């Protein structure tokens, strides 16, 4: 799947471009530059890597080589609702791989991917620090403990309801003005 | 001819005295004297060989353990053995490790019968199997985004020849290692409109791949 830049991301890329000029043109700055790009844009689109390569005057292939080596960099945009499934020891023992599979099947994507409408992404993480609630899933900042396959559906219903409510509040606000 | 490069010295390889150029890697020296040593990642003339395939071990008198011959250079009076039991053991393990991340499907492979993995296995008198090592293949079978090349991750043995040769020929690499560990793979830059180097004319990487992991379309 190739994700084009949204208008918002294009703006962020421009901001990154301005930031880029403050970095000294020295190859040792590559990682700080990539970090700054990801901080700005939330992931590393190809354009950001090309800008970094251009600024430091090093081959793009080298920038990819470095960037893909580190787990901290991502190349696929996170969804509006980033879903993280804990596969730490405690959650693993409580079969969290089944929960992961449930989310993957429901959304039709694999771990590490984002749905085409950019609403959801699925990722695995290692221990989020509340093993007593294993197995654990995170949707954005919201934590769901003692997960079970049947709760997966409930999470999506809840997100849908929240979305509709916020839309309603939004349109009410607009009609009040 | 003068110059330190041209100094000829006497060494012993497998019990035979030969006169060879000092300072040259023993791998190249042996190969050009008709003594075969398995190898995959070395390219003639490399200045700092990666020594990553671990196939080219030899034993040198005075050095306690076997050493890779691509990074060991000729010194006067060396006594070298290329076929000791310790050497063969290491070479068999190295080949099995390479095969453990390789999709062994010779019948459907374009380099079947011309393949260095097959040749090395025959030379080492072992089958084309990774056992006792578990096979670990990648999920992605093909990267076909590039207009001229296809890349098959599960054939690639990460020897690095393509990366090195692209760099050597063009002054900078348009291809590189990416990822790490079992996830490591070779990534080719997609051509940019203002590229100084045209892959179409070069093709160095695909012609240098020993195992048909990089193929011309
Ligand atoms: S590269 Fe060699 S060992 Fe691998 S499938 Fe092809 S012929 Fe067989
Ligand atoms: S693509 Fe071929 S030449 Fe390049 S690292 Fe893989 S096996 Fe070696
Ligand atoms: S292992 Fe999942 S929260 Fe600790
Ligand atoms: S040829 Fe020496 S380690 Fe590969």
mmCIF file of C-alpha atoms and ligand atoms in Angstrom:
data_model
loop_
_atom_site.group_PDB
_atom_site.id
_atom_site.type_symbol
_atom_site.label_atom_id
_atom_site.label_comp_id
_atom_site.label_asym_id
_atom_site.label_seq_id
_atom_site.Cartn_x
_atom_site.Cartn_y
_atom_site.Cartn_z
ATOM 1 C CA UNK A 1 0.000 0.000 0.000
ATOM 2 C CA UNK A 2 1.329 3.467 -0.823
ATOM 3 C CA UNK A 3 0.053 6.326 1.286
ATOM 4 C CA UNK A 4 0.127 9.730 -0.364
ATOM 5 C CA UNK A 5 0.666 12.787 1.820
ATOM 6 C CA UNK A 6 -2.455 14.420 3.190
ATOM 7 C CA UNK A 7 -2.647 18.227 2.898
ATOM 8 C CA UNK A 8 -1.917 18.384 6.622
ATOM 9 C CA UNK A 9 1.166 16.231 6.202
ATOM 10 C CA UNK A 10 2.362 18.389 3.342
ATOM 11 C CA UNK A 11 2.307 21.339 5.708
ATOM 12 C CA UNK A 12 4.209 19.325 8.292
ATOM 13 C CA UNK A 13 6.766 18.369 5.666
ATOM 14 C CA UNK A 14 7.260 22.053 4.915
ATOM 15 C CA UNK A 15 7.809 22.718 8.609
ATOM 16 C CA UNK A 16 10.355 19.918 8.684
ATOM 17 C CA UNK A 17 12.110 21.516 5.717
ATOM 18 C CA UNK A 18 12.566 24.727 7.705
ATOM 19 C CA UNK A 19 13.856 22.773 10.692
ATOM 20 C CA UNK A 20 16.230 20.870 8.447
ATOM 21 C CA UNK A 21 18.134 24.016 7.542
ATOM 22 C CA UNK A 22 19.115 24.456 11.204
ATOM 23 C CA UNK A 23 21.070 21.173 11.167
ATOM 24 C CA UNK A 24 24.728 21.383 10.285
ATOM 25 C CA UNK A 25 25.477 19.495 7.042
ATOM 26 C CA UNK A 26 27.312 16.664 8.697
ATOM 27 C CA UNK A 27 26.442 12.996 8.266
ATOM 28 C CA UNK A 28 26.559 12.454 12.008
ATOM 29 C CA UNK A 29 23.326 14.457 12.134
ATOM 30 C CA UNK A 30 21.385 11.889 10.146
ATOM 31 C CA UNK A 31 19.649 10.224 13.093
ATOM 32 C CA UNK A 32 18.712 13.493 14.845
ATOM 33 C CA UNK A 33 17.321 14.709 11.517
ATOM 34 C CA UNK A 34 15.231 11.561 11.064
ATOM 35 C CA UNK A 35 13.972 11.898 14.625
ATOM 36 C CA UNK A 36 12.989 15.464 14.013
ATOM 37 C CA UNK A 37 11.141 14.470 10.826
ATOM 38 C CA UNK A 38 9.233 11.748 12.621
ATOM 39 C CA UNK A 39 8.401 14.051 15.489
ATOM 40 C CA UNK A 40 6.945 16.524 13.023
ATOM 41 C CA UNK A 41 5.151 14.155 10.622
ATOM 42 C CA UNK A 42 4.546 11.124 12.918
ATOM 43 C CA UNK A 43 6.273 8.809 10.421
ATOM 44 C CA UNK A 44 8.950 8.968 7.747
ATOM 45 C CA UNK A 45 7.470 9.394 4.288
ATOM 46 C CA UNK A 46 9.827 8.925 1.316
ATOM 47 C CA UNK A 47 9.885 12.690 0.742
ATOM 48 C CA UNK A 48 11.324 13.293 4.220
ATOM 49 C CA UNK A 49 14.101 10.771 3.614
ATOM 50 C CA UNK A 50 14.904 12.385 0.285
ATOM 51 C CA UNK A 51 15.094 15.800 1.942
ATOM 52 C CA UNK A 52 17.442 14.432 4.605
ATOM 53 C CA UNK A 53 19.661 12.812 1.966
ATOM 54 C CA UNK A 54 19.719 16.022 -0.046
ATOM 55 C CA UNK A 55 20.600 18.177 2.938
ATOM 56 C CA UNK A 56 23.481 15.940 4.035
ATOM 57 C CA UNK A 57 24.477 15.137 0.459
ATOM 58 C CA UNK A 58 24.516 11.384 1.038
ATOM 59 C CA UNK A 59 22.887 8.637 -1.052
ATOM 60 C CA UNK A 60 19.211 7.967 -0.344
ATOM 61 C CA UNK A 61 19.992 4.276 -0.087
ATOM 62 C CA UNK A 62 22.229 5.020 2.869
ATOM 63 C CA UNK A 63 19.484 7.014 4.571
ATOM 64 C CA UNK A 64 17.122 4.056 4.139
ATOM 65 C CA UNK A 65 19.773 1.685 5.413
ATOM 66 C CA UNK A 66 20.155 3.649 8.628
ATOM 67 C CA UNK A 67 16.470 4.451 9.097
ATOM 68 C CA UNK A 68 15.263 0.873 8.638
ATOM 69 C CA UNK A 69 17.837 -0.419 11.110
ATOM 70 C CA UNK A 70 16.131 1.252 14.064
ATOM 71 C CA UNK A 71 12.799 0.173 15.478
ATOM 72 C CA UNK A 72 11.984 3.712 16.512
ATOM 73 C CA UNK A 73 11.399 4.796 12.910
ATOM 74 C CA UNK A 74 8.223 4.002 11.074
ATOM 75 C CA UNK A 75 7.494 4.294 7.372
ATOM 76 C CA UNK A 76 3.751 3.837 7.404
ATOM 77 C CA UNK A 77 1.531 6.598 8.812
ATOM 78 C CA UNK A 78 -0.131 5.735 12.124
ATOM 79 C CA UNK A 79 -3.918 5.513 11.928
ATOM 80 C CA UNK A 80 -6.198 8.088 13.551
ATOM 81 C CA UNK A 81 -6.870 5.320 16.066
ATOM 82 C CA UNK A 82 -3.555 3.554 16.603
ATOM 83 C CA UNK A 83 -4.205 0.111 18.079
ATOM 84 C CA UNK A 84 -1.417 -1.486 20.065
ATOM 85 C CA UNK A 85 -1.588 -5.064 21.244
ATOM 86 C CA UNK A 86 0.700 -6.075 24.069
ATOM 87 C CA UNK A 87 2.707 -9.185 23.363
ATOM 88 C CA UNK A 88 4.846 -8.935 26.484
ATOM 89 C CA UNK A 89 5.422 -12.052 28.563
ATOM 90 C CA UNK A 90 2.288 -11.853 30.716
ATOM 91 C CA UNK A 91 0.002 -10.948 27.809
ATOM 92 C CA UNK A 92 1.619 -13.547 25.622
ATOM 93 C CA UNK A 93 0.854 -16.230 28.179
ATOM 94 C CA UNK A 94 -2.740 -15.019 28.169
ATOM 95 C CA UNK A 95 -2.841 -15.623 24.401
ATOM 96 C CA UNK A 96 -2.672 -12.014 23.248
ATOM 97 C CA UNK A 97 -1.602 -13.283 19.815
ATOM 98 C CA UNK A 98 -5.240 -14.304 19.346
ATOM 99 C CA UNK A 99 -6.362 -10.768 20.203
ATOM 100 C CA UNK A 100 -3.875 -9.408 17.690
ATOM 101 C CA UNK A 101 -5.209 -11.760 15.050
ATOM 102 C CA UNK A 102 -8.766 -10.656 15.849
ATOM 103 C CA UNK A 103 -7.909 -7.027 15.203
ATOM 104 C CA UNK A 104 -6.002 -7.914 12.046
ATOM 105 C CA UNK A 105 -8.892 -9.922 10.676
ATOM 106 C CA UNK A 106 -11.492 -7.315 11.611
ATOM 107 C CA UNK A 107 -9.532 -4.543 9.863
ATOM 108 C CA UNK A 108 -8.145 -6.618 7.009
ATOM 109 C CA UNK A 109 -4.575 -5.478 7.670
ATOM 110 C CA UNK A 110 -1.510 -7.034 9.184
ATOM 111 C CA UNK A 111 0.455 -5.929 12.212
ATOM 112 C CA UNK A 112 2.556 -2.884 11.238
ATOM 113 C CA UNK A 113 0.016 -1.691 8.662
ATOM 114 C CA UNK A 114 -2.590 1.043 8.450
ATOM 115 C CA UNK A 115 -6.035 0.826 6.847
ATOM 116 C CA UNK A 116 -6.371 2.586 3.537
ATOM 117 C CA UNK A 117 -8.695 5.236 4.990
ATOM 118 C CA UNK A 118 -5.972 5.889 7.614
ATOM 119 C CA UNK A 119 -8.437 5.366 10.452
ATOM 120 C CA UNK A 120 -6.743 2.375 12.130
ATOM 121 C CA UNK A 121 -3.260 0.977 12.471
ATOM 122 C CA UNK A 122 -2.272 -2.206 14.287
ATOM 123 C CA UNK A 123 1.023 -2.699 16.063
ATOM 124 C CA UNK A 124 2.468 -5.070 18.616
ATOM 125 C CA UNK A 125 4.202 -3.720 21.693
ATOM 126 C CA UNK A 126 6.082 -5.339 24.555
ATOM 127 C CA UNK A 127 4.705 -4.894 28.068
ATOM 128 C CA UNK A 128 2.853 -1.680 28.718
ATOM 129 C CA UNK A 129 3.282 -2.066 32.469
ATOM 130 C CA UNK A 130 -0.047 -3.424 33.652
ATOM 131 C CA UNK A 131 0.480 -7.156 33.414
ATOM 132 C CA UNK A 132 -2.234 -7.785 36.022
ATOM 133 C CA UNK A 133 -4.749 -6.780 33.348
ATOM 134 C CA UNK A 134 -3.319 -9.116 30.715
ATOM 135 C CA UNK A 135 -4.069 -9.455 27.874
ATOM 136 C CA UNK A 136 -3.946 -5.732 27.168
ATOM 137 C CA UNK A 137 -4.807 -3.607 24.130
ATOM 138 C CA UNK A 138 -4.382 0.140 23.688
ATOM 139 C CA UNK A 139 -6.425 2.307 21.359
ATOM 140 C CA UNK A 140 -4.776 5.694 21.304
ATOM 141 C CA UNK A 141 -4.347 6.443 25.001
ATOM 142 C CA UNK A 142 -7.269 4.294 26.144
ATOM 143 C CA UNK A 143 -6.300 1.020 27.758
ATOM 144 C CA UNK A 144 -8.419 -2.110 27.518
ATOM 145 C CA UNK A 145 -7.535 -4.852 30.013
ATOM 146 C CA UNK A 146 -8.548 -8.499 30.221
ATOM 147 C CA UNK A 147 -9.170 -8.506 26.512
ATOM 148 C CA UNK A 148 -11.089 -11.284 24.842
ATOM 149 C CA UNK A 149 -12.086 -11.820 21.214
ATOM 150 C CA UNK A 150 -15.636 -10.799 22.021
ATOM 151 C CA UNK A 151 -14.432 -7.449 23.397
ATOM 152 C CA UNK A 152 -12.772 -6.560 20.099
ATOM 153 C CA UNK A 153 -16.102 -5.934 18.400
ATOM 154 C CA UNK A 154 -17.201 -3.813 21.398
ATOM 155 C CA UNK A 155 -14.198 -1.527 20.993
ATOM 156 C CA UNK A 156 -15.131 -0.725 17.412
ATOM 157 C CA UNK A 157 -18.754 -0.058 18.334
ATOM 158 C CA UNK A 158 -17.541 2.301 21.043
ATOM 159 C CA UNK A 159 -15.276 4.182 18.631
ATOM 160 C CA UNK A 160 -18.139 4.469 16.158
ATOM 161 C CA UNK A 161 -20.486 5.845 18.822
ATOM 162 C CA UNK A 162 -17.886 8.334 20.003
ATOM 163 C CA UNK A 163 -17.324 9.482 16.450
ATOM 164 C CA UNK A 164 -21.013 10.025 15.848
ATOM 165 C CA UNK A 165 -21.385 11.874 19.106
ATOM 166 C CA UNK A 166 -18.566 14.225 18.366
ATOM 167 C CA UNK A 167 -20.015 14.823 14.897
ATOM 168 C CA UNK A 168 -23.350 15.668 16.459
ATOM 169 C CA UNK A 169 -21.767 18.040 18.970
ATOM 170 C CA UNK A 170 -19.855 19.597 16.110
ATOM 171 C CA UNK A 171 -22.933 20.177 13.962
ATOM 172 C CA UNK A 172 -24.929 21.447 16.955
ATOM 173 C CA UNK A 173 -22.201 23.948 17.667
ATOM 174 C CA UNK A 174 -22.289 25.051 14.075
ATOM 175 C CA UNK A 175 -26.047 25.456 13.965
ATOM 176 C CA UNK A 176 -25.928 27.449 17.238
ATOM 177 C CA UNK A 177 -23.656 30.015 15.688
ATOM 178 C CA UNK B 1 59.084 -3.927 -11.351
ATOM 179 C CA UNK B 2 59.592 -2.192 -8.037
ATOM 180 C CA UNK B 3 57.123 -1.183 -5.336
ATOM 181 C CA UNK B 4 56.094 -3.065 -2.216
ATOM 182 C CA UNK B 5 53.011 -4.411 -4.004
ATOM 183 C CA UNK B 6 55.100 -6.409 -6.371
ATOM 184 C CA UNK B 7 57.284 -8.098 -3.753
ATOM 185 C CA UNK B 8 57.214 -11.840 -4.245
ATOM 186 C CA UNK B 9 57.591 -14.024 -1.169
ATOM 187 C CA UNK B 10 57.725 -17.740 -0.483
ATOM 188 C CA UNK B 11 54.893 -19.361 1.451
ATOM 189 C CA UNK B 12 53.639 -22.910 1.962
ATOM 190 C CA UNK B 13 50.084 -23.824 1.008
ATOM 191 C CA UNK B 14 48.888 -27.353 1.753
ATOM 192 C CA UNK B 15 52.488 -28.564 1.957
ATOM 193 C CA UNK B 16 53.621 -26.982 -1.315
ATOM 194 C CA UNK B 17 56.090 -24.115 -1.611
ATOM 195 C CA UNK B 18 54.882 -21.301 -3.799
ATOM 196 C CA UNK B 19 56.080 -17.855 -4.641
ATOM 197 C CA UNK B 20 53.289 -15.302 -4.283
ATOM 198 C CA UNK B 21 52.706 -11.568 -4.012
ATOM 199 C CA UNK B 22 53.027 -10.207 -0.470
ATOM 200 C CA UNK B 23 50.097 -8.269 0.934
ATOM 201 C CA UNK B 24 47.469 -9.900 -1.278
ATOM 202 C CA UNK B 25 44.515 -11.645 0.434
ATOM 203 C CA UNK B 26 45.156 -15.366 0.796
ATOM 204 C CA UNK B 27 41.785 -16.150 -0.746
ATOM 205 C CA UNK B 28 42.731 -14.458 -4.022
ATOM 206 C CA UNK B 29 46.216 -15.947 -3.821
ATOM 207 C CA UNK B 30 44.930 -19.499 -3.425
ATOM 208 C CA UNK B 31 42.252 -19.144 -6.080
ATOM 209 C CA UNK B 32 44.712 -17.855 -8.650
ATOM 210 C CA UNK B 33 47.054 -20.728 -7.841
ATOM 211 C CA UNK B 34 44.376 -23.292 -8.509
ATOM 212 C CA UNK B 35 43.576 -24.016 -4.864
ATOM 213 C CA UNK B 36 39.847 -23.708 -4.307
ATOM 214 C CA UNK B 37 38.452 -22.157 -1.147
ATOM 215 C CA UNK B 38 34.661 -21.737 -0.878
ATOM 216 C CA UNK B 39 33.690 -18.058 -0.908
ATOM 217 C CA UNK B 40 30.691 -15.904 -1.657
ATOM 218 C CA UNK B 41 31.051 -12.364 -0.392
ATOM 219 C CA UNK B 42 34.499 -11.500 -1.691
ATOM 220 C CA UNK B 43 35.096 -9.537 -4.884
ATOM 221 C CA UNK B 44 38.576 -9.463 -6.373
ATOM 222 C CA UNK B 45 40.356 -6.233 -5.484
ATOM 223 C CA UNK B 46 38.221 -5.270 -2.471
ATOM 224 C CA UNK B 47 40.189 -3.064 -0.109
ATOM 225 C CA UNK B 48 38.222 -3.868 3.013
ATOM 226 C CA UNK B 49 36.355 -7.139 2.493
ATOM 227 C CA UNK B 50 33.235 -7.567 4.641
ATOM 228 C CA UNK B 51 34.109 -11.202 5.472
ATOM 229 C CA UNK B 52 30.430 -11.823 6.034
ATOM 230 C CA UNK B 53 29.726 -15.204 4.449
ATOM 231 C CA UNK B 54 32.230 -17.030 6.682
ATOM 232 C CA UNK B 55 32.918 -19.667 4.040
ATOM 233 C CA UNK B 56 36.546 -18.964 3.256
ATOM 234 C CA UNK B 57 38.250 -20.201 6.421
ATOM 235 C CA UNK B 58 41.839 -21.457 6.379
ATOM 236 C CA UNK B 59 44.374 -22.345 9.043
ATOM 237 C CA UNK B 60 47.671 -20.527 9.378
ATOM 238 C CA UNK B 61 50.495 -21.936 11.456
ATOM 239 C CA UNK B 62 50.996 -19.813 14.563
ATOM 240 C CA UNK B 63 47.412 -18.545 14.643
ATOM 241 C CA UNK B 64 45.410 -20.634 17.126
ATOM 242 C CA UNK B 65 42.037 -20.664 15.357
ATOM 243 C CA UNK B 66 40.994 -20.748 11.679
ATOM 244 C CA UNK B 67 40.770 -17.315 9.998
ATOM 245 C CA UNK B 68 38.786 -16.041 6.986
ATOM 246 C CA UNK B 69 41.210 -16.014 4.050
ATOM 247 C CA UNK B 70 39.658 -12.976 2.373
ATOM 248 C CA UNK B 71 40.893 -10.751 5.200
ATOM 249 C CA UNK B 72 44.204 -12.485 5.858
ATOM 250 C CA UNK B 73 47.037 -11.222 3.727
ATOM 251 C CA UNK B 74 50.177 -12.954 2.524
ATOM 252 C CA UNK B 75 53.243 -12.566 4.699
ATOM 253 C CA UNK B 76 56.654 -14.106 4.036
ATOM 254 C CA UNK B 77 57.091 -17.633 5.366
ATOM 255 C CA UNK B 78 53.424 -18.318 6.123
ATOM 256 C CA UNK B 79 52.352 -21.939 6.373
ATOM 257 C CA UNK B 80 48.741 -22.271 5.273
ATOM 258 C CA UNK B 81 46.269 -25.178 5.201
ATOM 259 C CA UNK B 82 42.984 -24.897 3.393
ATOM 260 C CA UNK B 83 41.535 -28.310 4.105
ATOM 261 C CA UNK B 84 41.806 -29.186 7.798
ATOM 262 C CA UNK B 85 38.956 -30.791 9.723
ATOM 263 C CA UNK B 86 38.393 -27.609 11.739
ATOM 264 C CA UNK B 87 38.144 -25.570 8.542
ATOM 265 C CA UNK B 88 35.648 -27.924 6.939
ATOM 266 C CA UNK B 89 33.509 -27.986 10.059
ATOM 267 C CA UNK B 90 33.253 -24.196 10.103
ATOM 268 C CA UNK B 91 32.539 -24.062 6.381
ATOM 269 C CA UNK B 92 29.738 -26.615 6.617
ATOM 270 C CA UNK B 93 28.144 -24.682 9.471
ATOM 271 C CA UNK B 94 28.461 -21.405 7.549
ATOM 272 C CA UNK B 95 26.807 -22.886 4.476
ATOM 273 C CA UNK B 96 23.977 -24.379 6.540
ATOM 274 C CA UNK B 97 23.377 -21.012 8.169
ATOM 275 C CA UNK B 98 23.144 -19.375 4.745
ATOM 276 C CA UNK B 99 20.757 -22.100 3.601
ATOM 277 C CA UNK B 100 18.606 -21.621 6.700
ATOM 278 C CA UNK B 101 17.421 -18.265 5.340
ATOM 279 C CA UNK B 102 17.353 -19.360 1.723
ATOM 280 C CA UNK B 103 14.388 -20.740 -0.175
ATOM 281 C CA UNK B 104 15.892 -23.945 -1.523
ATOM 282 C CA UNK B 105 13.790 -24.493 -4.615
ATOM 283 C CA UNK B 106 16.421 -25.340 -7.217
ATOM 284 C CA UNK B 107 14.024 -26.788 -9.720
ATOM 285 C CA UNK B 108 12.311 -23.430 -10.167
ATOM 286 C CA UNK B 109 15.435 -21.330 -9.832
ATOM 287 C CA UNK B 110 17.069 -19.599 -12.792
ATOM 288 C CA UNK B 111 20.611 -20.370 -11.617
ATOM 289 C CA UNK B 112 20.005 -24.064 -11.032
ATOM 290 C CA UNK B 113 23.221 -25.966 -11.902
ATOM 291 C CA UNK B 114 25.198 -22.731 -12.138
ATOM 292 C CA UNK B 115 24.701 -21.938 -8.497
ATOM 293 C CA UNK B 116 27.573 -21.365 -6.077
ATOM 294 C CA UNK B 117 25.518 -22.713 -3.166
ATOM 295 C CA UNK B 118 25.117 -26.001 -4.990
ATOM 296 C CA UNK B 119 28.789 -26.040 -5.936
ATOM 297 C CA UNK B 120 29.961 -25.289 -2.417
ATOM 298 C CA UNK B 121 27.647 -27.938 -0.946
ATOM 299 C CA UNK B 122 29.066 -30.489 -3.364
ATOM 300 C CA UNK B 123 32.609 -29.412 -2.539
ATOM 301 C CA UNK B 124 31.913 -29.742 1.191
ATOM 302 C CA UNK B 125 30.162 -33.071 0.618
ATOM 303 C CA UNK B 126 26.904 -32.069 2.284
ATOM 304 C CA UNK B 127 23.334 -31.865 1.022
ATOM 305 C CA UNK B 128 21.499 -28.621 0.274
ATOM 306 C CA UNK B 129 19.816 -28.555 3.668
ATOM 307 C CA UNK B 130 20.082 -26.306 6.673
ATOM 308 C CA UNK B 131 19.435 -29.017 9.310
ATOM 309 C CA UNK B 132 19.991 -28.916 12.240
ATOM 310 C CA UNK B 133 19.232 -25.200 11.783
ATOM 311 C CA UNK B 134 15.618 -24.193 11.454
ATOM 312 C CA UNK B 135 14.570 -22.526 8.214
ATOM 313 C CA UNK B 136 13.539 -18.887 8.563
ATOM 314 C CA UNK B 137 11.987 -17.395 5.465
ATOM 315 C CA UNK B 138 10.573 -13.898 5.037
ATOM 316 C CA UNK B 139 6.953 -13.083 4.349
ATOM 317 C CA UNK B 140 7.643 -10.912 1.311
ATOM 318 C CA UNK B 141 8.434 -13.014 -1.706
ATOM 319 C CA UNK B 142 9.127 -10.385 -4.320
ATOM 320 C CA UNK B 143 9.908 -6.697 -4.616
ATOM 321 C CA UNK B 144 9.053 -5.691 -8.167
ATOM 322 C CA UNK B 145 8.769 -1.915 -7.775
ATOM 323 C CA UNK B 146 11.922 -1.131 -9.674
ATOM 324 C CA UNK B 147 11.483 -0.709 -13.438
ATOM 325 C CA UNK B 148 14.483 -2.885 -14.315
ATOM 326 C CA UNK B 149 14.982 -5.325 -11.450
ATOM 327 C CA UNK B 150 13.092 -7.871 -9.414
ATOM 328 C CA UNK B 151 14.309 -8.725 -5.938
ATOM 329 C CA UNK B 152 13.546 -12.063 -4.253
ATOM 330 C CA UNK B 153 14.248 -11.671 -0.506
ATOM 331 C CA UNK B 154 14.151 -15.394 0.202
ATOM 332 C CA UNK B 155 16.841 -16.156 -2.327
ATOM 333 C CA UNK B 156 19.138 -13.401 -1.118
ATOM 334 C CA UNK B 157 21.977 -14.609 1.090
ATOM 335 C CA UNK B 158 22.983 -11.021 1.968
ATOM 336 C CA UNK B 159 26.470 -11.453 0.563
ATOM 337 C CA UNK B 160 26.590 -7.745 -0.241
ATOM 338 C CA UNK B 161 28.201 -8.100 -3.680
ATOM 339 C CA UNK B 162 25.492 -6.033 -5.339
ATOM 340 C CA UNK B 163 25.861 -3.188 -2.846
ATOM 341 C CA UNK B 164 29.641 -3.184 -3.159
ATOM 342 C CA UNK B 165 29.728 -3.366 -6.942
ATOM 343 C CA UNK B 166 27.109 -0.663 -7.437
ATOM 344 C CA UNK B 167 29.101 1.596 -5.142
ATOM 345 C CA UNK B 168 32.400 0.786 -6.842
ATOM 346 C CA UNK B 169 31.084 1.354 -10.308
ATOM 347 C CA UNK B 170 29.026 4.465 -9.705
ATOM 348 C CA UNK B 171 30.883 6.174 -6.867
ATOM 349 C CA UNK B 172 27.870 5.880 -4.566
ATOM 350 C CA UNK B 173 25.431 3.084 -3.824
ATOM 351 C CA UNK B 174 21.906 3.155 -5.207
ATOM 352 C CA UNK B 175 21.244 -0.032 -3.346
ATOM 353 C CA UNK B 176 21.809 -0.903 0.301
ATOM 354 C CA UNK B 177 21.174 -3.224 3.192
ATOM 355 C CA UNK B 178 17.999 -2.369 5.051
ATOM 356 C CA UNK B 179 16.413 -3.697 8.234
ATOM 357 C CA UNK B 180 18.414 -5.924 10.507
ATOM 358 C CA UNK B 181 18.776 -9.445 11.847
ATOM 359 C CA UNK B 182 16.468 -11.981 10.230
ATOM 360 C CA UNK B 183 14.560 -9.056 8.742
ATOM 361 C CA UNK B 184 17.546 -7.690 6.821
ATOM 362 C CA UNK B 185 17.092 -7.333 3.083
ATOM 363 C CA UNK B 186 18.446 -5.465 0.067
ATOM 364 C CA UNK B 187 16.706 -2.289 -0.963
ATOM 365 C CA UNK B 188 17.110 -0.642 -4.365
ATOM 366 C CA UNK B 189 16.417 3.062 -4.758
ATOM 367 C CA UNK B 190 13.726 3.750 -7.289
ATOM 368 C CA UNK B 191 15.191 5.834 -10.100
ATOM 369 C CA UNK B 192 14.754 9.591 -9.746
ATOM 370 C CA UNK B 193 14.322 11.833 -12.770
ATOM 371 C CA UNK B 194 17.593 13.666 -12.063
ATOM 372 C CA UNK B 195 19.685 10.557 -11.381
ATOM 373 C CA UNK B 196 23.209 10.819 -12.675
ATOM 374 C CA UNK B 197 23.451 7.057 -12.971
ATOM 375 C CA UNK B 198 21.064 5.050 -15.046
ATOM 376 C CA UNK B 199 20.426 1.529 -13.838
ATOM 377 C CA UNK B 200 19.352 0.706 -17.323
ATOM 378 C CA UNK B 201 22.908 1.080 -18.570
ATOM 379 C CA UNK B 202 24.678 -0.282 -15.514
ATOM 380 C CA UNK B 203 23.004 -3.488 -14.275
ATOM 381 C CA UNK B 204 26.096 -4.286 -12.250
ATOM 382 C CA UNK B 205 24.074 -5.458 -9.242
ATOM 383 C CA UNK B 206 21.922 -7.989 -11.058
ATOM 384 C CA UNK B 207 24.793 -9.484 -13.011
ATOM 385 C CA UNK B 208 26.851 -9.855 -9.831
ATOM 386 C CA UNK B 209 24.236 -11.665 -7.758
ATOM 387 C CA UNK B 210 25.335 -15.259 -7.281
ATOM 388 C CA UNK B 211 21.927 -16.674 -6.364
ATOM 389 C CA UNK B 212 19.339 -15.040 -8.630
ATOM 390 C CA UNK B 213 18.001 -12.831 -5.849
ATOM 391 C CA UNK B 214 18.362 -9.768 -8.049
ATOM 392 C CA UNK B 215 17.169 -10.353 -11.591
ATOM 393 C CA UNK B 216 16.769 -8.192 -14.612
ATOM 394 C CA UNK B 217 13.130 -7.883 -15.582
HETATM 395 S S1 LIG C 1 20.079 -20.135 -5.626
HETATM 396 FE FE1 LIG C 1 21.068 -22.175 -5.826
HETATM 397 S S2 LIG C 1 20.491 -23.305 -3.964
HETATM 398 FE FE2 LIG C 1 19.124 -21.543 -4.153
HETATM 399 S S3 LIG C 1 17.307 -22.332 -5.208
HETATM 400 FE FE3 LIG C 1 18.669 -21.431 -6.754
HETATM 401 S S4 LIG C 1 19.903 -23.156 -7.484
HETATM 402 FE FE4 LIG C 1 18.991 -23.808 -5.533
HETATM 403 S S1 LIG C 2 20.830 -9.588 -3.880
HETATM 404 FE FE1 LIG C 2 22.323 -11.161 -4.523
HETATM 405 S S2 LIG C 2 24.269 -10.011 -4.632
HETATM 406 FE FE2 LIG C 2 22.856 -8.778 -3.415
HETATM 407 S S3 LIG C 2 23.230 -9.350 -1.266
HETATM 408 FE FE3 LIG C 2 21.530 -10.645 -2.020
HETATM 409 S S4 LIG C 2 22.514 -12.499 -2.727
HETATM 410 FE FE4 LIG C 2 24.139 -10.991 -2.573
HETATM 411 S S1 LIG C 3 2.998 -8.086 29.370
HETATM 412 FE FE1 LIG C 3 1.309 -6.999 28.625
HETATM 413 S S2 LIG C 3 1.193 -5.401 30.077
HETATM 414 FE FE2 LIG C 3 2.934 -6.475 30.766
HETATM 415 S S1 LIG C 4 34.699 -14.732 1.211
HETATM 416 FE FE1 LIG C 4 35.683 -14.535 3.104
HETATM 417 S S2 LIG C 4 34.041 -14.408 4.494
HETATM 418 FE FE2 LIG C 4 33.025 -14.447 2.568
#
